[in-house]
Coordinates of C-alpha atoms in Angstrom, one line a residue:
X1 CA -2.4 -61.8 -75.3
X2 CA 0.6 -63.8 -74.2
X3 CA 0.7 -65.6 -77.6
X4 CA 0.6 -62.3 -79.3
X5 CA 3.6 -61.1 -77.4
X6 CA 5.5 -64.3 -78.1
X7 CA 4.8 -63.9 -81.8
X8 CA 4.8 -67.5 -82.7
X9 CA 1.9 -67.1 -85.1
X10 CA 1.5 -65.4 -88.4
X11 CA 1.6 -61.6 -88.2
X12 CA -2.1 -61.1 -89.0
X13 CA -3.0 -63.6 -86.2
X14 CA -0.7 -61.9 -83.8
X15 CA -2.3 -58.5 -84.6
X16 CA -5.7 -60.0 -84.1
X17 CA -4.6 -61.4 -80.7
X18 CA -3.3 -58.0 -79.7
X19 CA -6.7 -56.5 -80.5
X20 CA -8.5 -59.2 -78.5
X21 CA -6.2 -58.7 -75.6
X22 CA -6.7 -54.9 -75.9
X23 CA -10.5 -55.1 -75.7
X24 CA -10.5 -57.8 -73.0
X25 CA -8.3 -55.7 -70.8
X26 CA -9.2 -52.2 -71.8
X27 CA -12.7 -52.5 -73.2
X28 CA -14.3 -51.2 -70.0
X29 CA -12.0 -48.2 -70.0
X30 CA -12.9 -47.4 -73.6
X31 CA -16.6 -47.8 -72.8
X32 CA -16.3 -45.5 -69.8
X33 CA -14.6 -42.9 -71.9
X34 CA -17.3 -43.0 -74.6
X35 CA -20.1 -42.9 -72.0
X36 CA -18.5 -39.9 -70.1
X37 CA -18.2 -38.0 -73.4
X38 CA -22.0 -38.3 -73.8
X39 CA -22.4 -37.0 -70.2
X40 CA -20.1 -34.0 -70.9
X41 CA -17.2 -35.4 -68.9
X42 CA -14.6 -35.5 -71.7
X43 CA -11.2 -34.9 -70.1
X44 CA -10.7 -37.7 -67.6
X45 CA -8.2 -40.5 -67.2
X46 CA -10.4 -42.9 -69.2
X47 CA -10.3 -40.5 -72.2
X48 CA -6.5 -40.0 -71.9
X49 CA -5.9 -43.8 -71.8
X50 CA -8.3 -44.4 -74.7
X51 CA -6.9 -41.7 -77.0
X52 CA -3.3 -42.7 -76.3
X53 CA -3.8 -46.5 -76.8
X54 CA -6.0 -46.2 -79.9
X55 CA -3.3 -43.9 -81.4
X56 CA -0.7 -46.5 -80.5
X57 CA -2.7 -49.2 -82.3
X58 CA -3.1 -47.0 -85.4
X59 CA 0.7 -46.5 -85.4
X60 CA 1.2 -50.3 -85.1
X61 CA 2.6 -50.2 -81.6
X62 CA 0.4 -53.1 -80.5
X63 CA 2.4 -54.4 -77.5
X64 CA 2.7 -50.9 -76.1
X65 CA -1.1 -50.3 -76.4
X66 CA -2.0 -53.5 -74.7
X67 CA 0.7 -52.9 -72.0
X68 CA -0.6 -49.5 -71.2
X69 CA -4.1 -50.8 -70.6
X70 CA -2.8 -53.8 -68.7
X71 CA -0.7 -51.8 -66.3
X72 CA -3.4 -49.2 -65.9
X73 CA -5.7 -51.9 -64.7
X74 CA -3.0 -53.1 -62.4
X75 CA -2.9 -49.6 -60.9
X76 CA -6.7 -49.7 -60.5
X77 CA -6.4 -53.1 -58.8
X78 CA -3.9 -51.6 -56.2
X79 CA -6.4 -48.7 -55.7
X80 CA -9.3 -51.1 -55.1
X81 CA -7.2 -53.2 -52.6
X82 CA -6.1 -50.1 -50.7
X83 CA -9.6 -48.6 -50.7
X84 CA -11.1 -51.9 -49.4
X85 CA -8.5 -52.1 -46.7
X86 CA -9.2 -48.5 -45.7
X87 CA -12.9 -49.3 -45.5
X88 CA -12.5 -52.3 -43.2
X89 CA -12.1 -50.2 -40.1
X90 CA -15.1 -48.0 -41.1
X91 CA -17.2 -51.0 -42.2
X92 CA -16.7 -52.4 -38.8
X93 CA -18.8 -49.5 -37.6
X94 CA -21.4 -50.2 -40.3
X95 CA -21.6 -53.8 -39.1
X96 CA -23.0 -52.7 -35.7
X97 CA -26.4 -52.2 -37.4
X98 CA -28.9 -54.5 -35.7
X99 CA -31.0 -56.8 -37.8
X100 CA -33.8 -57.4 -35.3
X101 CA -35.1 -56.6 -31.8
X102 CA -36.9 -59.0 -29.5
X103 CA -39.7 -57.3 -27.7
X104 CA -41.7 -58.7 -24.7
X105 CA -45.4 -59.3 -25.4
X106 CA -48.1 -60.9 -23.4
X107 CA -47.6 -64.3 -25.0
X108 CA -43.8 -64.2 -24.6
X109 CA -41.4 -62.5 -27.0
X110 CA -41.5 -61.5 -30.7
X111 CA -38.8 -60.5 -33.1
X112 CA -39.4 -57.3 -35.0
X113 CA -37.5 -54.7 -37.0
X114 CA -35.7 -52.3 -34.7
X115 CA -37.5 -49.3 -36.4
X116 CA -40.8 -50.7 -35.2
X117 CA -40.0 -50.6 -31.5
X118 CA -41.5 -47.7 -29.4
X119 CA -40.0 -45.8 -26.4
X120 CA -41.0 -47.6 -23.2
X121 CA -41.2 -51.1 -24.7
X122 CA -39.1 -53.9 -23.1
X123 CA -36.6 -55.7 -25.3
X124 CA -34.8 -58.9 -24.5
X125 CA -31.1 -59.3 -25.6
X126 CA -29.6 -62.8 -25.3
X127 CA -25.8 -63.6 -25.2
X128 CA -24.2 -63.0 -28.5
X129 CA -26.8 -60.7 -29.8
X130 CA -26.4 -57.0 -30.7
X131 CA -28.2 -54.5 -28.5
X132 CA -30.6 -53.0 -31.1
X133 CA -31.7 -49.8 -29.3
X134 CA -30.6 -47.4 -26.6
X135 CA -32.2 -48.0 -23.2
X136 CA -32.0 -48.7 -19.5
X137 CA -31.3 -52.2 -18.1
X138 CA -34.4 -53.3 -16.0
X139 CA -33.3 -56.9 -15.4
X140 CA -30.1 -58.9 -15.7
X141 CA -26.4 -58.2 -15.8
X142 CA -23.8 -58.9 -18.4
X143 CA -20.5 -57.9 -20.1
X144 CA -20.9 -56.0 -23.4
X145 CA -18.5 -55.5 -26.2
X146 CA -18.4 -51.9 -27.3
X147 CA -15.2 -52.1 -29.3
X148 CA -16.9 -51.3 -32.7
X149 CA -18.4 -48.1 -31.1
X150 CA -15.6 -46.9 -28.8
X151 CA -12.4 -48.5 -29.9
X152 CA -12.1 -50.0 -26.4
X153 CA -11.0 -53.7 -26.4
X154 CA -12.1 -54.4 -22.9
X155 CA -15.8 -55.4 -22.4
X156 CA -17.9 -53.3 -20.1
X157 CA -20.0 -54.5 -17.3
X158 CA -23.7 -53.4 -17.2
X159 CA -26.4 -54.2 -14.7
X160 CA -29.8 -53.0 -13.6
X161 CA -30.4 -49.2 -14.0
X162 CA -27.3 -48.9 -16.3
X163 CA -27.6 -47.4 -19.8
X164 CA -27.2 -49.9 -22.7
X165 CA -25.9 -48.5 -25.9
X166 CA -27.2 -49.7 -29.2
X167 CA -24.6 -51.4 -31.4
X168 CA -22.9 -53.1 -28.4
X169 CA -22.7 -56.9 -28.4
X170 CA -24.1 -58.7 -25.3
X171 CA -21.6 -61.3 -24.3
X172 CA -22.7 -63.6 -21.4
X173 CA -26.0 -62.7 -19.8
X174 CA -29.6 -62.1 -20.8
X175 CA -30.7 -58.5 -20.5
X176 CA -34.1 -56.9 -20.4
X177 CA -33.8 -53.3 -21.5
X178 CA -36.4 -50.5 -21.4
X179 CA -36.1 -48.6 -24.7
X180 CA -35.4 -44.8 -24.2
X181 CA -35.0 -43.8 -27.9
X182 CA -36.6 -44.9 -31.1
X183 CA -34.2 -46.4 -33.6
X184 CA -33.8 -43.2 -35.7
X185 CA -32.5 -41.4 -32.6
X186 CA -30.3 -44.2 -31.3
X187 CA -26.5 -44.3 -31.0
X188 CA -26.1 -46.8 -33.8
X189 CA -28.3 -45.0 -36.2
X190 CA -26.5 -41.7 -35.7
X191 CA -23.1 -43.5 -36.1
X192 CA -24.2 -45.0 -39.4
X193 CA -25.4 -41.7 -40.7
X194 CA -22.1 -40.0 -39.8
X195 CA -20.0 -42.7 -41.4
X196 CA -22.0 -42.8 -44.6
X197 CA -21.9 -39.0 -45.0
X198 CA -18.2 -38.5 -44.0
X199 CA -17.0 -38.5 -47.6
X200 CA -19.3 -35.6 -48.6
X201 CA -17.2 -32.9 -46.7
X202 CA -14.0 -32.7 -48.7
X203 CA -10.7 -31.2 -47.4
X204 CA -9.2 -28.2 -49.2
X205 CA -6.5 -30.4 -50.6
X206 CA -9.1 -32.7 -52.2
X207 CA -11.0 -29.8 -53.6
X208 CA -7.7 -28.4 -55.0
X209 CA -7.0 -31.8 -56.8
X210 CA -10.5 -31.9 -58.3
X211 CA -10.1 -28.3 -59.6
X212 CA -6.5 -29.0 -60.7
X213 CA -7.5 -32.1 -62.7
X214 CA -10.3 -30.2 -64.5
X215 CA -7.9 -27.5 -65.6
X216 CA -4.8 -29.6 -66.1
X217 CA -6.3 -32.4 -68.3
X218 CA -7.6 -30.1 -71.1
X219 CA -4.3 -28.3 -71.1
X220 CA -2.2 -31.4 -71.5
X221 CA -4.5 -32.7 -74.3
X222 CA -4.1 -29.4 -76.1
X223 CA -0.3 -29.6 -75.6
X224 CA -0.3 -33.2 -76.9
X225 CA -2.3 -32.2 -80.0
X226 CA 0.2 -29.3 -80.6
X227 CA 3.1 -31.7 -80.2
X228 CA 1.6 -34.0 -82.8
X229 CA 0.8 -31.3 -85.4
X230 CA 3.2 -28.3 -85.1
X231 CA 6.7 -29.9 -85.3
X232 CA 5.8 -32.2 -88.3
X233 CA 4.8 -29.1 -90.2
X234 CA 8.5 -28.2 -90.2
X235 CA 10.2 -31.7 -90.1
X236 CA 7.6 -33.7 -92.0
X237 CA 8.1 -36.7 -89.6
X238 CA 4.4 -37.2 -88.6
X239 CA 4.8 -40.7 -87.3
X240 CA 7.5 -39.8 -84.8
X241 CA 5.7 -36.7 -83.4
X242 CA 2.4 -38.4 -83.2
X243 CA 4.1 -41.2 -81.2
X244 CA 5.6 -38.6 -78.9
X245 CA 2.2 -37.0 -78.4
X246 CA 0.7 -40.3 -77.4
X247 CA 3.5 -41.0 -75.0
X248 CA 2.9 -37.4 -73.7
X249 CA -0.8 -38.3 -73.1
X250 CA -0.1 -41.5 -71.2
X251 CA 2.4 -39.7 -69.0
X252 CA 0.0 -36.8 -68.3
X253 CA -2.8 -38.9 -66.8
X254 CA -3.4 -37.4 -63.3
X255 CA -4.3 -40.8 -61.8
X256 CA -1.8 -40.6 -59.0
X257 CA -3.2 -37.3 -57.7
X258 CA -6.9 -38.1 -58.3
X259 CA -6.7 -41.4 -56.6
X260 CA -4.1 -41.1 -53.9
X261 CA -5.2 -37.8 -52.3
X262 CA -8.8 -38.8 -51.5
X263 CA -7.5 -42.3 -50.5
X264 CA -5.1 -40.7 -48.0
X265 CA -7.9 -38.7 -46.3
X266 CA -10.1 -41.8 -46.4
X267 CA -7.3 -43.7 -44.8
X268 CA -7.0 -41.0 -42.1
X269 CA -10.7 -41.2 -41.3
X270 CA -10.4 -45.0 -41.1
X271 CA -7.4 -44.7 -38.8
X272 CA -9.4 -42.4 -36.5
X273 CA -12.3 -44.8 -36.5
X274 CA -10.0 -47.6 -35.2
X275 CA -9.4 -45.3 -32.2
X276 CA -13.2 -45.0 -31.7
X277 CA -13.2 -41.5 -33.2
X278 CA -15.7 -40.5 -35.9
X279 CA -14.6 -37.7 -38.2
X280 CA -17.6 -36.4 -40.1
X281 CA -15.5 -35.3 -43.1
X282 CA -12.0 -34.9 -44.4
X283 CA -12.3 -31.1 -44.2
X284 CA -12.3 -31.4 -40.4
X285 CA -9.3 -33.8 -40.4
X286 CA -7.4 -31.3 -42.5
X287 CA -8.4 -28.3 -40.2
X288 CA -6.9 -30.1 -37.2
X289 CA -3.5 -29.4 -38.6
X290 CA -3.9 -25.7 -37.8
X291 CA -5.2 -26.0 -34.3
X292 CA -3.2 -24.1 -31.7
X293 CA -5.8 -24.0 -28.8
X294 CA -8.1 -26.7 -27.5
X295 CA -10.8 -25.6 -25.0
X296 CA -12.5 -28.2 -22.9
X297 CA -15.8 -28.3 -21.0
X298 CA -15.2 -29.7 -17.5
X299 CA -18.1 -32.0 -16.4
X300 CA -18.2 -35.3 -18.3
X301 CA -15.4 -34.2 -20.6
X302 CA -12.3 -33.7 -18.4
X303 CA -14.0 -35.1 -15.3
X304 CA -15.9 -38.4 -14.9
X305 CA -19.3 -36.8 -14.5
X306 CA -19.9 -39.4 -11.8
X307 CA -20.9 -37.1 -8.9
X308 CA -21.2 -38.1 -5.3
X309 CA -22.7 -36.1 -2.4
X310 CA -19.7 -35.6 0.0
X311 CA -21.2 -33.0 2.4
X312 CA -24.6 -31.7 3.4
X313 CA -24.7 -28.3 5.2
X314 CA -28.3 -27.4 6.5
X315 CA -29.1 -24.1 8.3
X316 CA -31.8 -22.8 10.6
X317 CA -32.4 -26.1 12.3
X318 CA -33.2 -28.0 9.1
X319 CA -32.1 -31.6 9.2
X320 CA -29.7 -33.1 6.7
X321 CA -32.3 -35.6 5.6
X322 CA -34.9 -32.8 5.0
X323 CA -32.5 -30.7 3.0
X324 CA -31.4 -33.6 0.9
X325 CA -35.0 -34.8 0.4
X326 CA -36.3 -31.5 -0.8
X327 CA -33.4 -31.1 -3.2
X328 CA -33.9 -34.7 -4.5
X329 CA -37.6 -34.2 -5.0
X330 CA -36.9 -31.0 -7.1
X331 CA -34.2 -32.7 -9.1
X332 CA -35.8 -36.1 -9.7
X333 CA -36.9 -35.4 -13.3
X334 CA -33.6 -33.8 -14.4
X335 CA -31.0 -35.8 -16.4
X336 CA -28.1 -33.7 -15.3
X337 CA -25.4 -35.9 -13.5
X338 CA -25.4 -33.5 -10.5
X339 CA -29.1 -33.9 -10.1
X340 CA -28.9 -37.6 -10.4
X341 CA -26.2 -37.8 -7.7
X342 CA -28.5 -35.9 -5.3
X343 CA -31.4 -38.2 -6.1
X344 CA -29.2 -41.3 -5.5
X345 CA -27.9 -39.9 -2.2
X346 CA -31.4 -39.6 -0.8
X347 CA -32.4 -42.9 0.8
X348 CA -35.9 -41.8 1.9
X349 CA -39.3 -42.2 0.3
X350 CA -39.3 -39.6 -2.5
X351 CA -42.9 -40.3 -3.4
X352 CA -44.0 -38.4 -0.3
X353 CA -43.0 -35.2 -2.1
X354 CA -45.6 -33.7 -4.4
X355 CA -43.9 -32.0 -7.3
X356 CA -45.1 -29.6 -10.0
X357 CA -44.0 -26.7 -12.2
X358 CA -40.4 -28.0 -12.6
X359 CA -38.2 -25.7 -14.8
X360 CA -34.5 -26.0 -15.6
X361 CA -32.6 -22.7 -16.0
X362 CA -29.4 -23.2 -18.0
X363 CA -26.3 -22.1 -16.1
X364 CA -28.2 -21.6 -12.9
X365 CA -30.1 -24.7 -11.8
X366 CA -33.8 -25.5 -11.6
X367 CA -36.9 -24.4 -9.8
X368 CA -40.0 -26.5 -8.8
X369 CA -43.0 -26.4 -6.6
X370 CA -42.5 -29.2 -3.9
X371 CA -45.4 -29.8 -1.5
X372 CA -46.7 -26.4 -2.4
X373 CA -43.5 -24.5 -1.8
X374 CA -41.3 -22.8 -4.4
X375 CA -38.0 -24.6 -4.2
X376 CA -34.8 -23.4 -6.0
X377 CA -31.8 -25.7 -6.4
X378 CA -28.7 -24.4 -8.1
X379 CA -25.5 -22.4 -8.0
X380 CA -24.9 -19.0 -6.4
X381 CA -26.4 -17.3 -9.4
X382 CA -29.7 -19.1 -8.7
X383 CA -29.7 -17.5 -5.2
X384 CA -30.0 -14.0 -6.6
X385 CA -32.1 -11.9 -4.1
X386 CA -31.9 -14.6 -1.4
X387 CA -29.8 -14.2 1.7
X388 CA -27.6 -17.3 1.5
X389 CA -24.4 -18.5 3.2
X390 CA -21.7 -19.1 0.6
X391 CA -20.0 -22.5 0.9
X392 CA -16.3 -22.4 -0.2
X393 CA -15.6 -26.2 0.1
X394 CA -13.8 -27.7 -2.8
X395 CA -16.4 -29.4 -5.0
X396 CA -19.5 -28.4 -6.8
X397 CA -21.8 -26.6 -4.4
X398 CA -25.6 -26.7 -4.8
X399 CA -27.7 -24.2 -2.8
X400 CA -31.3 -24.9 -1.8
X401 CA -34.0 -22.3 -0.9
X402 CA -37.7 -22.7 0.0
X403 CA -40.1 -19.8 -0.7
X404 CA -37.1 -17.4 -0.7
X405 CA -35.6 -18.7 2.6
X406 CA -32.2 -20.3 2.4
X407 CA -32.2 -24.0 3.5
X408 CA -28.5 -24.9 3.1
X409 CA -26.0 -26.3 0.7
X410 CA -24.9 -29.6 -0.7
X411 CA -21.3 -30.3 -1.8
X412 CA -20.8 -32.7 -4.7
X413 CA -17.4 -34.1 -5.8
X414 CA -16.3 -35.1 -9.3
X415 CA -12.9 -36.5 -10.1
X416 CA -10.8 -36.0 -13.3
X417 CA -10.9 -38.9 -15.8
X418 CA -8.0 -41.3 -15.7
X419 CA -6.5 -40.1 -18.9
X420 CA -7.4 -36.3 -18.5
X421 CA -3.9 -35.4 -17.4
X422 CA -2.3 -37.4 -20.3
X423 CA -4.7 -35.6 -22.7
X424 CA -3.4 -32.2 -21.6
X425 CA 0.2 -33.3 -21.6
X426 CA 0.0 -34.8 -25.1
X427 CA -1.4 -31.5 -26.4
X428 CA 1.4 -29.5 -24.7
X429 CA 4.0 -31.8 -26.4
X430 CA 2.5 -30.8 -29.7
X431 CA 2.7 -27.1 -28.8
X432 CA -1.0 -26.7 -28.4
X433 CA -2.5 -24.6 -25.6
X434 CA -5.2 -25.9 -23.4
X435 CA -8.1 -24.2 -21.7
X436 CA -11.1 -25.2 -19.5
X437 CA -14.5 -23.6 -19.6
X438 CA -16.8 -24.5 -16.7
X439 CA -20.0 -23.3 -15.0
X440 CA -18.5 -24.3 -11.7
X441 CA -17.2 -21.8 -9.2
X442 CA -13.6 -20.6 -9.2
X443 CA -12.4 -22.8 -6.3
X444 CA -13.5 -26.0 -8.1
X445 CA -12.4 -24.9 -11.5
X446 CA -8.9 -23.8 -10.4
X447 CA -8.5 -27.0 -8.3
X448 CA -9.1 -29.2 -11.4
X449 CA -7.0 -26.9 -13.6
X450 CA -4.1 -27.2 -11.2
X451 CA -4.3 -31.0 -11.1
X452 CA -4.4 -31.3 -14.9
X453 CA -1.8 -28.4 -15.6
X454 CA -4.2 -26.5 -17.9
X455 CA -2.9 -23.3 -19.4
X456 CA -6.1 -21.3 -18.8
X457 CA -9.3 -21.8 -16.8
X458 CA -12.6 -19.8 -17.0
X459 CA -15.1 -20.4 -14.2
X460 CA -18.7 -19.5 -13.3
X461 CA -19.7 -19.4 -16.9
X462 CA -23.2 -19.5 -18.4
X463 CA -23.6 -21.2 -21.9
X464 CA -23.4 -17.7 -23.6
X465 CA -20.3 -16.9 -21.6
X466 CA -18.6 -20.0 -23.0
X467 CA -19.5 -18.8 -26.6
X468 CA -17.9 -15.4 -25.8
X469 CA -14.7 -17.0 -24.4
X470 CA -14.4 -19.2 -27.5
X471 CA -14.9 -16.2 -29.8
X472 CA -12.1 -14.4 -27.9
X473 CA -9.8 -17.5 -28.4
X474 CA -10.8 -17.6 -32.1
X475 CA -9.9 -13.9 -32.6
X476 CA -6.5 -14.5 -31.0
X477 CA -5.7 -17.7 -33.0
X478 CA -6.8 -16.3 -36.3
X479 CA -4.2 -13.5 -36.1
X480 CA -1.7 -16.3 -36.7
X481 CA -3.9 -18.2 -39.2
X482 CA -4.6 -20.9 -36.5
X483 CA -7.8 -22.6 -35.4
X484 CA -9.5 -23.4 -32.1
X485 CA -11.1 -26.7 -31.1
X486 CA -13.7 -27.2 -28.4
X487 CA -14.4 -30.4 -26.6
X488 CA -17.8 -30.9 -24.8
X489 CA -20.5 -33.3 -24.0
X490 CA -23.6 -31.6 -22.7
X491 CA -26.6 -30.0 -24.4
X492 CA -25.3 -26.7 -23.0
X493 CA -22.2 -27.1 -25.1
X494 CA -24.0 -27.2 -28.4
X495 CA -23.6 -23.4 -29.1
X496 CA -19.9 -23.5 -28.3
X497 CA -19.4 -26.6 -30.5
X498 CA -20.8 -24.8 -33.5
X499 CA -18.8 -21.6 -32.7
X500 CA -15.4 -23.3 -32.6
X501 CA -13.5 -24.1 -35.8
X502 CA -13.7 -27.8 -34.9
X503 CA -16.1 -29.2 -32.3
X504 CA -15.4 -32.5 -30.5
X505 CA -18.3 -34.3 -28.8
X506 CA -17.8 -37.0 -26.2
X507 CA -20.2 -39.4 -27.8
X508 CA -20.6 -42.1 -25.2
X509 CA -22.0 -40.0 -22.4
X510 CA -22.6 -36.9 -24.6
X511 CA -26.1 -35.6 -25.4
X512 CA -27.7 -36.1 -28.8
X513 CA -27.5 -32.3 -29.4
X514 CA -23.8 -32.2 -28.8
X515 CA -23.1 -35.2 -31.0
X516 CA -25.2 -33.6 -33.8
X517 CA -23.5 -30.2 -33.5
X518 CA -19.9 -31.6 -33.4
X519 CA -17.6 -32.2 -36.3
X520 CA -15.8 -35.1 -34.6
X521 CA -17.3 -37.6 -32.1
X522 CA -15.2 -39.4 -29.5
X523 CA -17.2 -42.6 -28.8
X524 CA -15.2 -43.7 -25.8
X525 CA -15.3 -40.4 -23.8
X526 CA -11.5 -40.3 -23.6
X527 CA -10.1 -36.8 -23.8
X528 CA -6.7 -38.1 -24.7
X529 CA -8.1 -39.1 -28.1
X530 CA -8.2 -35.4 -29.1
X531 CA -4.4 -35.4 -29.3
X532 CA -4.4 -38.8 -31.1
X533 CA -6.8 -37.5 -33.7
X534 CA -4.6 -34.5 -34.2
X535 CA -1.6 -36.8 -34.7
X536 CA -3.6 -38.8 -37.3
X537 CA -4.5 -35.5 -39.1
X538 CA -0.8 -34.5 -39.2
X539 CA 0.3 -37.8 -40.6
X540 CA -2.5 -37.7 -43.2
X541 CA -1.4 -34.2 -44.4
X542 CA 2.2 -35.3 -44.5
X543 CA 1.3 -38.3 -46.8
X544 CA -1.0 -36.1 -48.9
X545 CA 1.8 -33.5 -49.5
X546 CA 4.3 -36.3 -50.2
X547 CA 2.0 -37.8 -52.9
X548 CA 1.3 -34.4 -54.5
X549 CA 4.9 -33.4 -54.6
X550 CA 6.1 -36.8 -55.9
X551 CA 3.4 -37.2 -58.5
X552 CA 3.7 -33.7 -59.9
X553 CA 7.5 -33.8 -59.9
X554 CA 7.7 -37.1 -61.8
X555 CA 4.9 -36.0 -64.2
X556 CA 6.7 -32.8 -65.1
X557 CA 10.1 -34.6 -65.6
X558 CA 8.7 -37.3 -67.8
X559 CA 6.5 -34.9 -69.8
X560 CA 9.6 -33.0 -70.7
X561 CA 11.5 -36.2 -71.6
X562 CA 8.5 -37.5 -73.6
X563 CA 8.2 -34.3 -75.6
X564 CA 11.9 -34.5 -76.6
X565 CA 11.5 -38.2 -77.5
X566 CA 13.9 -39.4 -74.7
X567 CA 11.4 -41.8 -73.2
X568 CA 9.0 -44.0 -74.9
X569 CA 5.7 -45.8 -74.2
X570 CA 7.1 -48.2 -71.6
X571 CA 8.6 -45.4 -69.6
X572 CA 5.3 -43.5 -69.9
X573 CA 3.6 -46.5 -68.3
X574 CA 5.8 -46.2 -65.3
X575 CA 5.2 -42.4 -65.1
X576 CA 1.5 -43.1 -65.0
X577 CA 0.8 -46.5 -63.4
X578 CA 4.1 -46.8 -61.5
X579 CA 3.6 -43.4 -59.8
X580 CA 0.0 -44.2 -59.0
X581 CA 0.9 -47.5 -57.3
X582 CA 3.7 -45.9 -55.3
X583 CA 1.4 -43.0 -54.2
X584 CA -1.3 -45.5 -53.3
X585 CA 1.1 -47.7 -51.3
X586 CA 2.3 -44.5 -49.5
X587 CA -1.3 -43.7 -48.6
X588 CA -1.9 -47.3 -47.3
X589 CA 0.6 -46.6 -44.5
X590 CA -2.3 -44.7 -42.7
X591 CA -4.1 -48.0 -42.1
X592 CA -1.3 -49.2 -39.8
X593 CA -1.2 -46.0 -37.8
X594 CA -1.8 -46.4 -34.1

């Protein structure tokens, strides 16, 4: 090709070299155009490039034809580099997939595929290995690297009875872990599924570009054909007008839009993943730009969810140990953090209590038969029909009754997360209102709301009450064409997550149901990442709008200049490839967003 440009050979040899160069560089593009025609996809960028360059070859504009293909491939190279860089932060999540699990057997240990391991089996994880399945540590202690899952750079310490999250990397101690979930239900499997399906849910801007390209391309082809045929009927200068039509075709190629807009959203999703936030599709990233209210669940979302019994108030001569023991026996099979705190606070022999008929009642508490007596443990709603003494201490109050007789109350404290106050402040700086929805009593709810400076607080709510409150917030926001986001972590939050315009699940501590129902998952359980994700969404939209405006503006200008013969094939190459490269480089900025 270079020799052809230099022109040191005979003209026929130079022409042959041009054709060789053309097919070496652009052969794949021509092949794609032909293949797409047979599949009914006629009007794409490959078709435009092929028609324009074949026409240039016919007109004897050999260097221009080769140059168009060459620079078009340069543009594709820039796109590939940018896309690969965007994928790096997301592929880091894909790399957490475990290759094997080491299970304990009678003869020692055995390596198997993680999908073959059953719940209850013991797996051994040595230093440097990935934790293949979710489970509870039964032996050993270590530091684990969760950065690929949560975005947190500092390793976490885990020990006996702590939860171990699949996809984490064990650093310095051998762990024995009792598996609590099969591989298909594990944290790492759900992350892989969400990442791999993220591109299927397109933002409105992406859908617009797809529709735009399908309408735009046939129109410009028709305009180019008219430019090649109609003016020569009056002027007779066919060569000049066909040349202008070919220039028109090269300029009209919508590569900058078709490539840069999806790349921008892909970059935004990648930037979020660096923060330990999984966005399930660009449509949710786009929707965040219109959020004016964020509603939070309290326990495990704004607060640590690490409850401690701070006060025991028995009545009618019942001892503190007896009250706590009965409550712990009833709560022992519950996974709720409050229940676990009561069980941990009881230091007696819980096996002396015979328990049966245990039932949880959402928004109230639970009931169980303990040593033959009907025990109810829950909030004031659970005490309906029972003569009980209300406890107004600050904290979560759990009431206990036995066969309809009130036994006393237990006060449990839960502190706000370290970044909860910053989370609310960051939202306020963006002009976004905050609200807290909690099943706790008014004293506890307003105490937390005051500490965090929340705009609104709703207390003593059942799961259906939370849905009703979010629907009210939605009705108010939609009057101004705005949206409402909800942030929660528990199974009780699932209906609210699906009701809100955008649902955030706190993935690390969150329930499987909440993670499944949410549109965005915060792996590190940090509420401040809600605001950070909104910022990423805003920057993403800004870059998308810049690229759309720039690409369309340059295209229109050069199409007019090309039609009047003011610009030629070389300028057309800039209008196509140059604009594409600039738009791609602009989209790449998202990869450096922090």
